[in-house]
Coordinates of C-alpha atoms and ligand atoms in Angstrom, one line a residue:
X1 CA 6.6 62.7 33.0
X2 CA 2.9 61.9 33.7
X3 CA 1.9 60.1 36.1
X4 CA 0.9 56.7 35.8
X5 CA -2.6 55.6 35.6
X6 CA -3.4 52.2 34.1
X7 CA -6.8 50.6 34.0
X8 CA -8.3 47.5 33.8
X9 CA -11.2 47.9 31.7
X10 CA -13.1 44.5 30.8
X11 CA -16.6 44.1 29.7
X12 CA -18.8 42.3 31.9
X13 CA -19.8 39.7 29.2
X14 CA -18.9 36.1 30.9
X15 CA -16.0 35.1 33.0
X16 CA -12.7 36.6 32.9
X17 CA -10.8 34.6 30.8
X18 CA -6.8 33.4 32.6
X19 CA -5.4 36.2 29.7
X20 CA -7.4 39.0 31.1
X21 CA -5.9 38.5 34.5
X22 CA -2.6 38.2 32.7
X23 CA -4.0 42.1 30.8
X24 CA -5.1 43.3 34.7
X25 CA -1.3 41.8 36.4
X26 CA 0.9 43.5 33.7
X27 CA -1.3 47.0 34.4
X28 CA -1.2 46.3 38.0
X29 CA 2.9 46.2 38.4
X30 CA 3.7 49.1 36.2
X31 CA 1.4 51.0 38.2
X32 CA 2.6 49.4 41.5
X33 CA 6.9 49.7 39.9
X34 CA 6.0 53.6 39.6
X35 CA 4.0 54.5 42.3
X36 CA 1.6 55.0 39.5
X37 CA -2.3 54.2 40.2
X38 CA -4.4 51.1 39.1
X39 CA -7.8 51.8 37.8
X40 CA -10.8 49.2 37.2
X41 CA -13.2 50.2 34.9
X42 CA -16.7 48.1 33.7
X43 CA -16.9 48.4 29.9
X44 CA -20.9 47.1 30.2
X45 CA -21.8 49.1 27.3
X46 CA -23.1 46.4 25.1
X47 CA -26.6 45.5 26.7
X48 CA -27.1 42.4 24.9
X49 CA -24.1 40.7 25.5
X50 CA -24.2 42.1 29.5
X51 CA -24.3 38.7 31.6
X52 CA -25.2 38.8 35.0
X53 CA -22.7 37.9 37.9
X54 CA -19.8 38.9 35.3
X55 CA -18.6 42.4 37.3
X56 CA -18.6 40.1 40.8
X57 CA -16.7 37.8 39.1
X58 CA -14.1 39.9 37.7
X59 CA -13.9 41.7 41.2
X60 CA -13.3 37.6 42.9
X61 CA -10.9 37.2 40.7
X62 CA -9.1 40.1 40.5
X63 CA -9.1 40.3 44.9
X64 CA -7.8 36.3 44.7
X65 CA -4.9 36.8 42.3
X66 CA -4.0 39.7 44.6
X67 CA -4.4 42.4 42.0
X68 CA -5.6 44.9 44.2
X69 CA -7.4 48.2 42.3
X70 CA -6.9 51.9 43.5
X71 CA -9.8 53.7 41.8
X72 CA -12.8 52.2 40.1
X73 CA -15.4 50.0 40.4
X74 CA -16.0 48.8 44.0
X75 CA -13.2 51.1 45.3
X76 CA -14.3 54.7 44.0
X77 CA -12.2 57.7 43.2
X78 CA -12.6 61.0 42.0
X79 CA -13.6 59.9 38.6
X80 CA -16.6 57.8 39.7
X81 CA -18.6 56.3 38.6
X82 CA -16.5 53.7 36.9
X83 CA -18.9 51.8 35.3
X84 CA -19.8 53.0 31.7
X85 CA -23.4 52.3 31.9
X86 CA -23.7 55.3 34.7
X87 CA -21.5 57.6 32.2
X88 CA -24.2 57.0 29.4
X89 CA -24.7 61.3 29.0
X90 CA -21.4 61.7 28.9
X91 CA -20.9 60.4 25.5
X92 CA -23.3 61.8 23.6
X93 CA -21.8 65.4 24.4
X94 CA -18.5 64.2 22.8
X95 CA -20.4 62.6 20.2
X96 CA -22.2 65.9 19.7
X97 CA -18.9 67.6 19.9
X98 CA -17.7 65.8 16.7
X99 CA -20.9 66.1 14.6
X100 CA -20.6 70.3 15.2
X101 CA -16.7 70.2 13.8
X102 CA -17.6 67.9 10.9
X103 CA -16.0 64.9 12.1
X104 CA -19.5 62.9 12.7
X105 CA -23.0 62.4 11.3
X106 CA -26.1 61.0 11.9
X107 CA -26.7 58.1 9.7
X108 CA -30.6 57.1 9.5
X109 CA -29.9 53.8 7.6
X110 CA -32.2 50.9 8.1
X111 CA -30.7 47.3 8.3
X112 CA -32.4 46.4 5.1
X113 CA -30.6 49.5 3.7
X114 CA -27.0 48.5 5.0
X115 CA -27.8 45.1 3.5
X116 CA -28.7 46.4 0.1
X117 CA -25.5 48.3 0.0
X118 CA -23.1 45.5 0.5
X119 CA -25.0 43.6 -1.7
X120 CA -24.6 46.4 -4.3
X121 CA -21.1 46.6 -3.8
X122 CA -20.6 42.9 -3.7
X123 CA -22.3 42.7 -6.9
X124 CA -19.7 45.3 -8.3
X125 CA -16.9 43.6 -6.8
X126 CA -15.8 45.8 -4.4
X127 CA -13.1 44.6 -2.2
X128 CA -14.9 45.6 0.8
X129 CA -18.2 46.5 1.8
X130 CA -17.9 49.4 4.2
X131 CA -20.0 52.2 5.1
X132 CA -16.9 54.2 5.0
X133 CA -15.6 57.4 2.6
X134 CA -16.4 55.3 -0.5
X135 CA -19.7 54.8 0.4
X136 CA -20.9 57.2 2.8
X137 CA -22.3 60.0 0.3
X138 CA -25.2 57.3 -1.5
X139 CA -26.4 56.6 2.0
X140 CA -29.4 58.2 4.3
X141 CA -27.2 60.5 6.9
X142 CA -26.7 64.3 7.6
X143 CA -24.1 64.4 5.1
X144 CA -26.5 63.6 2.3
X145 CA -29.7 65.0 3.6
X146 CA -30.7 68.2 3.8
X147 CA -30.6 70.2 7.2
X148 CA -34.2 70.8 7.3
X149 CA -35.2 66.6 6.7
X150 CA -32.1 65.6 9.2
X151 CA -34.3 68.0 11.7
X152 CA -37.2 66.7 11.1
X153 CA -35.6 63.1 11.6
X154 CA -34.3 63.9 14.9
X155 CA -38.1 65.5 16.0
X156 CA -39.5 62.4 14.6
X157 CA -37.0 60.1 16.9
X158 CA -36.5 58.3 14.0
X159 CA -33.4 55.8 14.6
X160 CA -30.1 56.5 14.0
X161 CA -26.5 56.1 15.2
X162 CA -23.9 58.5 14.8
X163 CA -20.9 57.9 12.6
X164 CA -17.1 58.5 12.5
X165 CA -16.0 60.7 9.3
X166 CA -13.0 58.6 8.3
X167 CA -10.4 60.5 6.9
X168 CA -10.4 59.4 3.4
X169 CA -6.9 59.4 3.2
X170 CA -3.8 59.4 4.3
X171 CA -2.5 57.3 7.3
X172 CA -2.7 56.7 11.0
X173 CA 1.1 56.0 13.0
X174 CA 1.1 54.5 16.0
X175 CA 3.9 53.7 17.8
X176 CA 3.1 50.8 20.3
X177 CA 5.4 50.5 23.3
X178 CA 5.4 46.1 22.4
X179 CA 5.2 46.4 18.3
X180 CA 6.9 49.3 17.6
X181 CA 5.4 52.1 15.0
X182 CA 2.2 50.3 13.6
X183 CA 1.3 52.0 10.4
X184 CA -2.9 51.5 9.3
X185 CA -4.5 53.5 6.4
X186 CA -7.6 55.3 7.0
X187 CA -8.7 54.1 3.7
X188 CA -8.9 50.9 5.6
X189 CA -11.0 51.8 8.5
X190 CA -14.5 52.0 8.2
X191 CA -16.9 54.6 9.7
X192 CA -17.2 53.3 13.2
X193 CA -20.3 53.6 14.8
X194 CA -19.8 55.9 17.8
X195 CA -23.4 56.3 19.4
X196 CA -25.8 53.2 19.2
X197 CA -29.5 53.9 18.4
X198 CA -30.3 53.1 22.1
X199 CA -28.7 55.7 23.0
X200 CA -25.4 54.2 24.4
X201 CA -22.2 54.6 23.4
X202 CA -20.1 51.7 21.6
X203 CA -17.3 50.2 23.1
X204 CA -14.9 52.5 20.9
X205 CA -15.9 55.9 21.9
X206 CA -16.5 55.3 25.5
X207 CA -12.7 53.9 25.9
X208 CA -11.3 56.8 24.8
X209 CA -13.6 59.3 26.5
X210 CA -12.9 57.7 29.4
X211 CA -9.2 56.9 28.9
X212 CA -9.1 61.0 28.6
X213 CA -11.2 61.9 31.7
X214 CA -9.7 59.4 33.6
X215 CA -6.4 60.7 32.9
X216 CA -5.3 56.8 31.5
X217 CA -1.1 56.7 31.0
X218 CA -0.7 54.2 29.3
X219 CA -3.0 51.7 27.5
X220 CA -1.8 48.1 27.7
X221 CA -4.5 45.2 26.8
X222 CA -4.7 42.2 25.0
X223 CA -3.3 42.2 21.3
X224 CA -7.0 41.3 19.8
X225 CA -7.9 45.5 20.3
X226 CA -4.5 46.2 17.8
X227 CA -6.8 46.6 15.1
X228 CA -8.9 49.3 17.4
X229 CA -5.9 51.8 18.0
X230 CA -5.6 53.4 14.9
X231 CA -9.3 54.1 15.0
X232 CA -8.9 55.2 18.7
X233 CA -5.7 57.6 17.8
X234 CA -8.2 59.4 14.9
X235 CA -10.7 60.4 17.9
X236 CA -7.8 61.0 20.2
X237 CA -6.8 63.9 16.6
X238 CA -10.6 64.6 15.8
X239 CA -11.7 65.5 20.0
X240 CA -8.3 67.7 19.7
X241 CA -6.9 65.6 22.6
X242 CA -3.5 64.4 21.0
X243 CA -1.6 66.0 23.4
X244 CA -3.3 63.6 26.1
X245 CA -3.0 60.9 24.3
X246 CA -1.9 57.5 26.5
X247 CA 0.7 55.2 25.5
X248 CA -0.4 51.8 23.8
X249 CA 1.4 48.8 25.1
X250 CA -0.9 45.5 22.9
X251 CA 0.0 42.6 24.8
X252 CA 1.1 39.4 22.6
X253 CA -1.8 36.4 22.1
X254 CA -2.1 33.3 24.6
X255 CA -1.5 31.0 22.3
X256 CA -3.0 27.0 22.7
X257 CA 0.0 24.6 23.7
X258 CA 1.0 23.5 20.8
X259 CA 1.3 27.2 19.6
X260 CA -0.9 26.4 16.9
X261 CA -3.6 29.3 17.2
X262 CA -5.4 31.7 19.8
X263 CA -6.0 29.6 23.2
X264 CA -9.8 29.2 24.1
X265 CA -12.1 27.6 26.4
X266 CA -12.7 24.9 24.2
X267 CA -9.0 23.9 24.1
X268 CA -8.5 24.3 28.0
X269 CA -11.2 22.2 28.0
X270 CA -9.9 19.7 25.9
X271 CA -6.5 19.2 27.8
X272 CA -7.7 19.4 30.8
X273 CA -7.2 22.7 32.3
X274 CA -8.2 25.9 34.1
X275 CA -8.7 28.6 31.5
X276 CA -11.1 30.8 34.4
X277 CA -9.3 32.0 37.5
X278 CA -12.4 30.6 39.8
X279 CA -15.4 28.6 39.4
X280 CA -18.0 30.0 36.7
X281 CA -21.4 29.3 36.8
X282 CA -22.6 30.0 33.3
X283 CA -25.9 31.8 34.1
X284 CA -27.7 30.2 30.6
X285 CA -26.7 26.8 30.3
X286 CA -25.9 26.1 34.3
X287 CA -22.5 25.1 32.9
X288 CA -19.9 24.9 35.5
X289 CA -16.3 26.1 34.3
X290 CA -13.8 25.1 37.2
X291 CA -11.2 27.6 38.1
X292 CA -7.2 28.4 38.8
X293 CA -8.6 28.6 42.6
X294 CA -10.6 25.2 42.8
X295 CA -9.0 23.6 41.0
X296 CA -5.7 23.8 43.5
X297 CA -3.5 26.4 42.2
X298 CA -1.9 28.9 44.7
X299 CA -2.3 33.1 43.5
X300 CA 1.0 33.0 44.0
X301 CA 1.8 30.3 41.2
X302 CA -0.7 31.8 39.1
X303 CA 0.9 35.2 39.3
X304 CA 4.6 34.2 38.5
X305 CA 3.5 32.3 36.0
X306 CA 0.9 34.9 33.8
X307 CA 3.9 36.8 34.5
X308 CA 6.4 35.1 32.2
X309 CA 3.5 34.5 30.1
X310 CA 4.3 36.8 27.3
X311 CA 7.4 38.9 29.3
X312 CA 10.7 37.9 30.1
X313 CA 13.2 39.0 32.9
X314 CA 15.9 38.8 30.6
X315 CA 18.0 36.8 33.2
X316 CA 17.2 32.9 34.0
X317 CA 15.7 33.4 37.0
X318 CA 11.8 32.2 36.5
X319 CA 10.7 32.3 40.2
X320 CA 9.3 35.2 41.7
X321 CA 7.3 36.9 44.1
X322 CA 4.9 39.9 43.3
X323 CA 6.7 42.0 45.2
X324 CA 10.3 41.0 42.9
X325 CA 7.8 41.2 39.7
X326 CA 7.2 44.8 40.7
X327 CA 10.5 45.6 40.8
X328 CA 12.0 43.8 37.7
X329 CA 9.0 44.2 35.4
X330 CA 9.7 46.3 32.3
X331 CA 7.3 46.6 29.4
X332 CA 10.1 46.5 27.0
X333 CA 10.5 43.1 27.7
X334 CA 6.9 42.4 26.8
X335 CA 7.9 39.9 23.9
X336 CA 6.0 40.8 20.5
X337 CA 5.3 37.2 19.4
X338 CA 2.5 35.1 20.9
X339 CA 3.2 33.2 24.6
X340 CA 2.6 29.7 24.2
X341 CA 0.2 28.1 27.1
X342 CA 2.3 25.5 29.2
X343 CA 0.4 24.2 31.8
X344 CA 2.8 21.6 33.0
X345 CA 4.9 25.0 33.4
X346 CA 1.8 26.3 35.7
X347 CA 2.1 23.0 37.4
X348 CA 5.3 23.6 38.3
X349 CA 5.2 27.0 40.0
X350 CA 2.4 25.4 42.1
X351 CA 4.5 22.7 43.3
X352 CA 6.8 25.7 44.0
X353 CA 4.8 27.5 45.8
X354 CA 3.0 24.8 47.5
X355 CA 6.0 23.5 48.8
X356 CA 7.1 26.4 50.3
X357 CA 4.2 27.1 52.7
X358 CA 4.9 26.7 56.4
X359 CA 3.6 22.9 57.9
X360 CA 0.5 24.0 59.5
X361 CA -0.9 25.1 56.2
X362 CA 0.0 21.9 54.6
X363 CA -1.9 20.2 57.7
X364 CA -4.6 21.9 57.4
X365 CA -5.1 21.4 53.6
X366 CA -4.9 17.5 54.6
X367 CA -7.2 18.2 57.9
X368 CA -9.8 19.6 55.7
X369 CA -10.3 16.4 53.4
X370 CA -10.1 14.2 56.4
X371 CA -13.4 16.7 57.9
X372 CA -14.7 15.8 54.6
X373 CA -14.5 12.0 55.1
X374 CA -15.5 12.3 58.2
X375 CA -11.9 11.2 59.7
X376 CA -10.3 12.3 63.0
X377 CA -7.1 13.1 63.2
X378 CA -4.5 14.6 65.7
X379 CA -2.9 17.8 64.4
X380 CA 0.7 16.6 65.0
X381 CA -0.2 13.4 62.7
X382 CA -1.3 15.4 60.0
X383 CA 1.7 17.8 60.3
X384 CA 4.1 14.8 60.1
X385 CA 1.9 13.3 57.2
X386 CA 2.2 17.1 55.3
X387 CA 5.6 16.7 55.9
X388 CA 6.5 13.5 54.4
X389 CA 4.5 14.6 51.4
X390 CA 6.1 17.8 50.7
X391 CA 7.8 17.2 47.9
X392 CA 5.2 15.1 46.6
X393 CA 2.3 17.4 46.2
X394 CA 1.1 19.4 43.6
X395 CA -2.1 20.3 44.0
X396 CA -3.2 21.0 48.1
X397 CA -6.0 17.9 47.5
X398 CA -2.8 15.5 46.7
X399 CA -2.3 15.3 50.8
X400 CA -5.5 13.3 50.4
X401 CA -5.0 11.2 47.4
X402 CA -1.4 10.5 48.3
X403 CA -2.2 9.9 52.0
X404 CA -5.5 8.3 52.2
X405 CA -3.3 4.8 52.8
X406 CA -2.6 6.1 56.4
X407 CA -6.0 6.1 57.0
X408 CA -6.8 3.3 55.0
X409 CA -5.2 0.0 54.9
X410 CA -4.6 -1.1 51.5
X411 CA -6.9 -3.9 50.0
X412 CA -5.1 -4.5 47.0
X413 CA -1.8 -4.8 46.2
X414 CA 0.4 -3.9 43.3
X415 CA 0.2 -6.6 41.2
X416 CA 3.7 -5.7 39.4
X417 CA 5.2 -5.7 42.8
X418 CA 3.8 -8.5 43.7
X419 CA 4.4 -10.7 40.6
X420 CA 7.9 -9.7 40.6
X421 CA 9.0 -9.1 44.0
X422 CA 7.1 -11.0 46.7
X423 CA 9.4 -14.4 47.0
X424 CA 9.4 -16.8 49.7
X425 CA 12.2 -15.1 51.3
X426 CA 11.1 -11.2 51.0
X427 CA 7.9 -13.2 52.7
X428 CA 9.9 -14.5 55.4
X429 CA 11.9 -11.1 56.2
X430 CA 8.3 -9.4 56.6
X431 CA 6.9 -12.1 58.8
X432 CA 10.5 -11.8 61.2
X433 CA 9.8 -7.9 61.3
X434 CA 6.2 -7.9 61.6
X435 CA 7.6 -10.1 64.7
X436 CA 10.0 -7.5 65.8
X437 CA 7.7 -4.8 66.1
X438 CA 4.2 -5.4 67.1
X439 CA 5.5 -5.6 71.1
X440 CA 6.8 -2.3 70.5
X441 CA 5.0 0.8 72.0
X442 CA 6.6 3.8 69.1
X443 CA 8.9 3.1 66.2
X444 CA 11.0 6.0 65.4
X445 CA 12.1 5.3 61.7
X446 CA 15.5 5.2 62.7
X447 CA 14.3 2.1 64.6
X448 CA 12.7 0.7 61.9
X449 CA 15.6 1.2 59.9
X450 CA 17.4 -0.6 62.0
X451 CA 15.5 -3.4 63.0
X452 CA 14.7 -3.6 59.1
X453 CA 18.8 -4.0 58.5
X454 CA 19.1 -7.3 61.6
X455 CA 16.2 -9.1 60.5
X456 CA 17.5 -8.9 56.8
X457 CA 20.6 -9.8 57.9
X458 CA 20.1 -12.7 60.1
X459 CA 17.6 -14.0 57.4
X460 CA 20.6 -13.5 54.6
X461 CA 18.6 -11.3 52.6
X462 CA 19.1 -7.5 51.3
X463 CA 17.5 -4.7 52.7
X464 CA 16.7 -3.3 49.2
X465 CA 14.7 -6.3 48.1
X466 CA 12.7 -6.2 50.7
X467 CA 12.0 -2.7 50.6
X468 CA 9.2 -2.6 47.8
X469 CA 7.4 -5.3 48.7
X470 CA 7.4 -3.8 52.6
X471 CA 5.8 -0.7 51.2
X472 CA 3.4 -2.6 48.9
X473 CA 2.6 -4.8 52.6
X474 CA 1.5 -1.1 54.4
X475 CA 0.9 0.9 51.1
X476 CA -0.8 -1.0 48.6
X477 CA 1.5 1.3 46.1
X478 CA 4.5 0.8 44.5
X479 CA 5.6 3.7 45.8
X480 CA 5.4 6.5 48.1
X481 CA 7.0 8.7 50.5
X482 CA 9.5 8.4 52.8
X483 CA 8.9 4.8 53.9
X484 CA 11.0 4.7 57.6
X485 CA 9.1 7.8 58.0
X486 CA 5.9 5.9 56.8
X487 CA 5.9 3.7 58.9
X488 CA 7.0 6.0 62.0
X489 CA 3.4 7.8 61.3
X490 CA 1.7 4.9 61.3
X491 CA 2.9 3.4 64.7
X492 CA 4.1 -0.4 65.3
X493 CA 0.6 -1.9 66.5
X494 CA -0.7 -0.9 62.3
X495 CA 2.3 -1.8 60.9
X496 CA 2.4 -5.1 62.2
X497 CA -1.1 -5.7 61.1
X498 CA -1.2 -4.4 57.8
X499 CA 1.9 -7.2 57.6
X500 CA 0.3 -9.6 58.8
X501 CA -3.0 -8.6 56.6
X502 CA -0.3 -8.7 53.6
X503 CA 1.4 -12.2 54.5
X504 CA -2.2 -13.8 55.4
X505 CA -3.3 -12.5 51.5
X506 CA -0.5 -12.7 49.1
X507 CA 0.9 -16.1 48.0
X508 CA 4.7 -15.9 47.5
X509 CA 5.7 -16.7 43.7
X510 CA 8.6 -18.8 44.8
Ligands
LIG601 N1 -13.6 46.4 27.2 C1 -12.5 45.9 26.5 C2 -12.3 44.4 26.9 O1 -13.3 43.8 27.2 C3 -11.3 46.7 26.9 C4 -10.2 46.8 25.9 C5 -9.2 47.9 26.3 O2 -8.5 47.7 27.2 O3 -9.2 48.9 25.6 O4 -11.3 43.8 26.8

């Protein structure tokens, strides 16, 4: 068997959309599963739609997700450079190469020539308007001119583009590692441009050139460039390469949550989610796009769950690691039909992931909002405040928004809570503990536990009536963490004045 060489091959032309880092992860772990090798290569050979920043970007991102490239751009490799627009001479000679066998022309068409012909075969109902094998012989190329006036052309510089021959007939078979044997007819397929009249190659004839030199496996991207491969199999035929020819793997679409359509910016947008791995700066309108990264999610999260975007372990199991994904991943359980977006799913994993980091890290997520507001706290505080909220994070900025009350008293109270809750009696319990522990030096919430139990129980009440509106007293919130430990964290001295602050403002109902 070959060896495995996969690339990554986007086109600089905005930010790399969540699906193309799906596209780059599934290349990444068959090459990592075989010992194979990961390639990254810059399709930027479409100047107009080139935007500037795009390649940094996709590097970023690809470097935070912890998809880490073997040979291409900003890593080198013996079939450097990796970025098309440095190959532009190499094209033309394969271009050249087809136009001497027969399988390409020059075509010297204007635009207001293209336009008249699919007007003329609108006007004659044509079912299509191609420059293809129906229409090819009543245009201005070097299949219709003479030698000597296609010459002279070419002196002259006059514009042109070179053209694919189509096959007229017959059929192209594919058989896709995902879809199974995809049949197209060449009928069908048009006669691609292959060089553009500035000289560069489109997007069609540089991928396979360089899916040959660079010695590609297997082809696996997004399911939009299905309708590509039987075009790119014909050059594969008509440059004699078949033998060489990769494997094609077309992933299935990301499809919007409702699984009602392709999923797009405008969507993400709409619901209220990432669909950019970072931050992007849209260089025209200043537009900012926020990312998987600031917006909280973990790589890890993001890569467990891409992965079971669109492939299945065939087993229940939905957590893993990269280093597990690299050893279960299989293409064959690439599922054909389209994955469906669930970002409460994404959510999830992060909580997951989140979770599971060691307490300093928690701390220090928490430690770097509290630099932000300008607050000063003790690292063993804001380990024990991670702690508590542990299994109530999602996001690493929820340490702040869940735990700003142990910075801040409450000034409000919840009003449910309050309504419902704060009798004469629960009043009476809080003022009799508030009692019990401001003379005390620590409260370990075993203590306050306790001490919670006697004064309930000398006041003939119940420890769980007293317990919401004791959180609403120190929280504001009708609920929270841990509260024992809540109020262990927060030390007797401020627990017995955020009581008293309570008792002083809220009028007991009866
Ligand atoms: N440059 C194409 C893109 O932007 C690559 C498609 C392929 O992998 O062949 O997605």
């Amino acid at each position: 068997m070959k060896p495995v060489r996969v690339r990554f091959a986007p086109s600089p032309t905005g930010a790399l959309h969540i699906g193309g880092v799906r596209t780059a992860l599934y290349n990444y772990l068959l090459a990592r599963q075989t010992g194979g090798t990961m390639i990254l290569r810059i399709e930027d050979t479409d100047q107009e739609r080139f935007v500037p920043g795009a390649e940094q970007y996709i590097l970023d991102s690809l470097r935070w997700a912890g998809i880490e490239i073997d040979e291409g751009v900003g890593v080198g490799g013996p079939h450097a450079p990796y970025r098309q627009s440095e190959r532009k001479e190499l094209y033309g000679r394969y271009a050249q190469q087809l136009i001497e066998v027969g399988h390409a022309y020059y075509a010297f068409d204007t635009e207001a020539e293209l336009d008249a012909m699919r007007e003329r075969l609108k006007s004659t109902g044509a079912s299509n308007q191609q420059y293809g094998s129906q229409t090819r012989m009543s245009m201005r190329n070097s299949l219709t001119l003479a030698p000597e006036e296609v010459n002279r052309l070419l002196r002259e510089k006059t514009p042109y583009v070179i053209r694919l021959k189509m096959p007229a007939e017959g059929d192209v078979k594919l058989n896709d590692l995902i879809r199974g044997e995809v049949v197209f007819q060449n009928a069908q397929v048009d006669d691609k441009v292959l060089m553009k009249s500035d000289g560069m190659p489109t997007y069609h004839l540089a991928n396979v050139v360089d899916d040959y030199l660079m010695k590609i496996s297997h082809v696996i991207r997004g399911e939009e460039w299905l309708p590509s491969a039987p075009l790119h199999v014909t050059l594969y035929r008509l440059l004699g390469w078949q033998n060489e020819m990769p494997q094609f793997a077309h992933l299935p679409l990301l499809l919007k949550p409702d699984g009602h359509g392709k999923l797009s910016k405008r969507d993400a947008d709409q619901l209220g989610f990432p669909i950019f791995p970072l931050n992007w700066k849209d260089p025209k309108s200043g537009e900012i796009s926020r990312g998987y990264r600031e917006w909280g999610y973990l790589p890890e999260a993001v890569i467990n769950f891409l992965a079971l975007l669109g492939w299945n372990p065939g087993t229940e199991q939905e957590l893993f690691s990269k280093e597990e994904l690299v050893q279960v991943f299989s293409l064959n359980r690439i599922n054909k039909a389209g994955a469906r977006f669930d970002i409460q799913k994404a959510q999830w994993f992060n909580q997951h992931y989140l979770r599971a980091q060691p307490d300093d890290v928690l701390a220090g997520y928490l430690l770097s909002s509290l630099k932000a507001n300008q607050i000063n706290c003790p690292q063993d505080k804001a380990v024990a405040i991670a702690k508590v909220l542990r299994e109530r994070v999602t996001f690493p900025a929820d340490f702040w928004e869940q735990g700003k009350f142990f910075f801040y008293p409450p000034t409000e109270y919840d009003p449910q809570v309050v309504a419902k809750k704060w009798t004469s009696t629960v009043a009476a319990v809080l003022d009799a503990y508030r009692q019990e522990i401001e003379p005390l030096t620590t409260l370990t919430h075993t203590d306050a536990k306790q001490k919670l139990d006697e004064v309930c129980a000398r006041l003939q009440a119940k420890t769980g009536q007293i317990l919401q509106p004791l959180r609403t007293a120190i929280t504001g919130g009708a609920s929270g963490p841990d509260l024992m430990v809540t109020l262990e964290i927060l030390g007797p001295k401020e627990v017995a004045h955020r009581l008293a602050a309570a008792l002083h403002t809220i009028k007991p109902i009866a």
